[in-house]
Amino acid sequence: MTALRVVLGDQCTAGLSSLEDLDPSADIVLMAEVMKECTYVPHHPKKIVLILSAMRHFARALEARGVSVEYIQLDDPDNTGSFRGEVLRACARHQPSRIVVTEPGEWRVLEDMRTWHEAAGIECDIRDDTRFLSRIQDFRAWARGRGAFRMETFYRAMRLQTGLLMDGKEPEGGRWNYDPENRKPLPRAVAAPPPPRFPPDAITQDVMALVAAHFPTHFGDVDGFALPVTNRDARVALADFVENRLAQFGDWQDAMRAGEGVLFHALISTSMNTGLLDPLEACRAAEAAFRMGLAPLNAVEGFIRQIIGWREFVRGVYWLRMPEYAGLNGLDAVRPLPGLYWTADTRMNCLHHAVSDTKAHAYAHHIQRLMVLGNFALLAGLHPDEVCEWFLVVYADAYEWVELPNVRGMALHADGGVMGSKPYASSGAYINRMSDYCHGCEYDVTRGVGEGACPFNALYWDFMARHGDRFARNPRMAMPLRTLSKMEPDKLAALRAQAAGFLAAMDAGERV
Ligand SMILES: Cc1cc2nc3c(=O)[nH]c(=O)nc-3n(C[C@H](O)[C@H](O)[C@H](O)COP(=O)(O)OP(=O)(O)OC[C@H]3O[C@@H](n4cnc5c(N)ncnc54)[C@H](O)[C@@H]3O)c2cc1C
Ligand code: SF4
């Protein structure tokens, strides 16, 4: 009795649930590079290289364990271009008695997967993705009955569940969360060690050539690709982070610096999201560094919270609220995405660097994504659909389960406050405090109106004025709304006129 075990591109994990009871003498693993997945949005070429190369390496590793792998390459002449087409072709060839697969990371793929059973006329066993600490049904149960559920409450439950940084039933050090200590600006004298690079081997080079040939018009290119594509390299990357950057991860977590995209961040999301690195292993490695006195608690707690807190929480929210979540537009934002998100051609130095880094590396760190790219989109009222698609296209770690709640919810506040109790809106002052971008900018961050005034300032007050009524009863918005209410009407009118002028120029395609 042959089982056809289908492994998707972000499922390159030895302990995957769909491979658990694999019988190497009878079963076949199907792995297919399909055009539909490369083009349903025009992904950054480095993201496509990462996934296809990780798949090819993983297929080799399975074969080395004696597993029969049927591997369909993107340019195989008979490739139908879709998962469904390839599953049905494999069923016709091998006549399996059942299909076994691990649930996918995107709603659209799950909907497709649910049709395989009928189309193939055999059972399709869709298994839980056990690589996450919180199963979808666990999160559902946790969320049930909670009107507003918050990451922090969920995170504490995950700390208790995993035992990470626990001292019996109490949090290590007496506090659950050390975030207030993790918001320091980065002094000029502090240098960040360069992150490790993983030069492409022959397999990756083949994939790079394939991707460069097939997707020349996508945003970005394959040049300089140096991400881990195997479990071994992903673990090397983790060890390098723990040894060289973790100790300072907390202090400078929110800092940004022109020309240095990674700073003290871990650069492991691409590996965890493709299944090359176990999230719990990453957390345990960080905890061990703390226990050995190699990294302080604020850094280690902050890192672990991102993974067992935020990462698991956003996935829970995604599966709990899809498919309606993908259509939410709670702030009625309608402006089209301006071209500067693709060209980086803007006088705003912060956005210029964030987009340039993204294009070059398919990476930007959390604060660039949230407080520069996301903040501008929020303040300017860009349409969530267009912003979400951009974020899904440009980052090598972007899958809808993680991208959508972060963008539509956390950055754009379009979900009515599920992901955050208040919008992450800020003026230029925040960017100035946390980065050196403003020093090299054509705009003056200290001014709100007049030629050369920082656009974030006028846009911020315009946003507050536009949405003040919506947030009137939100205690976390009380301070800015109080300032707004005390502002001289003439001053507010001038700021709003400045914002309107800026947006009109941007909409007209002028270089702003
Ligand atoms: C607007 C926006 C869009 C984002 N889109 C994505 C995305 O498509 N894919 C993605 O993996 N992350 C996304 N994030 C979260 C976060 O920015 C990235 O996970 C992080 O920048 C990856 O780099 P790193 O590995 O160096 O992370 P570090 O800063 O070193 O953090 C360690 C790990 O924590 C996890 N993590 C941290 N914050 C989050 C978060 N908010 N949600 C989920 N996991 C988190 C990641 O797995 C990350 O690898 C987004 C955040 C924002 C604000
Ligand atoms: S002055 Fe304004 S636009 Fe320029 S870098 Fe600073 S925040 Fe960005």
Coordinates of C-alpha atoms and ligand atoms in Angstrom, one line a residue, residues 241 249 253 262 264-270 272-273 303 306-307 310-311 314 363-367 369-370 374 391 395 397-399 401-403 406-407 410-411, ligand 1:
F241 CA 23.8 34.8 16.3
F249 CA 20.0 42.0 20.7
Q253 CA 16.5 45.7 19.0
V262 CA 20.8 43.4 10.2
F264 CA 22.0 42.6 16.1
H265 CA 19.1 40.7 14.7
A266 CA 19.1 37.0 14.3
L267 CA 18.4 36.6 10.6
I268 CA 16.7 33.3 11.2
S269 CA 13.1 33.9 10.1
T270 CA 13.9 32.5 6.6
M272 CA 12.4 28.8 10.6
N273 CA 9.7 29.6 8.0
F303 CA 14.4 37.0 21.6
Q306 CA 9.5 37.1 19.5
I307 CA 9.4 33.4 18.7
W310 CA 4.7 36.9 18.5
R311 CA 5.5 34.2 15.9
V314 CA 0.3 35.8 14.6
Y363 CA 15.2 41.5 4.3
A364 CA 14.6 44.4 6.5
H365 CA 14.4 44.1 10.3
H366 CA 11.3 44.5 12.3
I367 CA 11.5 48.2 13.1
R369 CA 9.2 47.1 8.5
L370 CA 6.9 48.5 11.3
G374 CA 4.4 50.3 7.8
F391 CA 5.1 42.8 1.9
Y395 CA 10.6 39.5 1.9
D397 CA 10.5 35.1 5.0
A398 CA 7.0 36.2 3.8
Y399 CA 4.2 33.6 3.9
W401 CA 0.3 33.2 7.9
V402 CA 2.9 35.6 9.2
E403 CA 2.9 38.5 6.8
N406 CA 1.8 41.7 10.8
V407 CA 0.9 44.0 8.0
M410 CA 0.1 45.3 13.5
A411 CA 1.3 47.9 11.0
Ligands
LIG1 C1 4.9 45.0 8.7 C2 5.6 43.7 9.1 C3 5.7 42.6 8.3 C4 6.4 41.4 8.7 N1 6.4 40.4 7.8 C5 7.0 39.2 8.2 C6 7.0 38.1 7.4 O1 6.5 38.1 6.2 N2 7.6 37.0 7.8 C7 8.2 36.9 9.0 O2 8.7 35.8 9.4 N3 8.2 37.9 9.9 C8 7.6 39.1 9.5 N4 7.6 40.2 10.4 C9 8.1 40.0 11.7 C10 9.6 40.4 11.8 O3 9.8 41.7 11.2 C11 10.5 39.4 11.1 O4 10.2 38.1 11.6 C12 12.0 39.7 11.4 O5 12.3 40.9 11.0 C13 12.9 38.6 10.8 O6 14.2 38.9 11.0 P1 15.1 38.2 12.1 O7 15.1 36.7 11.9 O8 16.5 38.9 12.0 O9 14.3 38.5 13.4 P2 14.7 38.9 14.9 O10 14.4 40.3 15.1 O11 16.1 38.5 15.2 O12 13.7 38.1 15.7 C14 13.8 36.7 15.9 C15 12.6 35.9 15.4 O13 11.4 36.3 16.0 C16 10.4 36.1 15.1 N5 9.5 37.3 15.1 C17 9.9 38.5 15.6 N6 8.9 39.4 15.4 C18 7.9 38.7 14.9 C19 6.5 39.0 14.5 N7 6.0 40.2 14.6 N8 5.8 38.1 13.9 C20 6.3 36.8 13.7 N9 7.5 36.4 14.0 C21 8.3 37.4 14.6 C22 10.9 35.8 13.8 O14 10.7 34.4 13.5 C23 12.4 36.1 13.9 O15 13.2 35.3 13.1 C24 6.9 41.3 10.0 C25 6.9 42.4 10.8 C26 6.2 43.6 10.4 C27 6.1 44.7 11.4

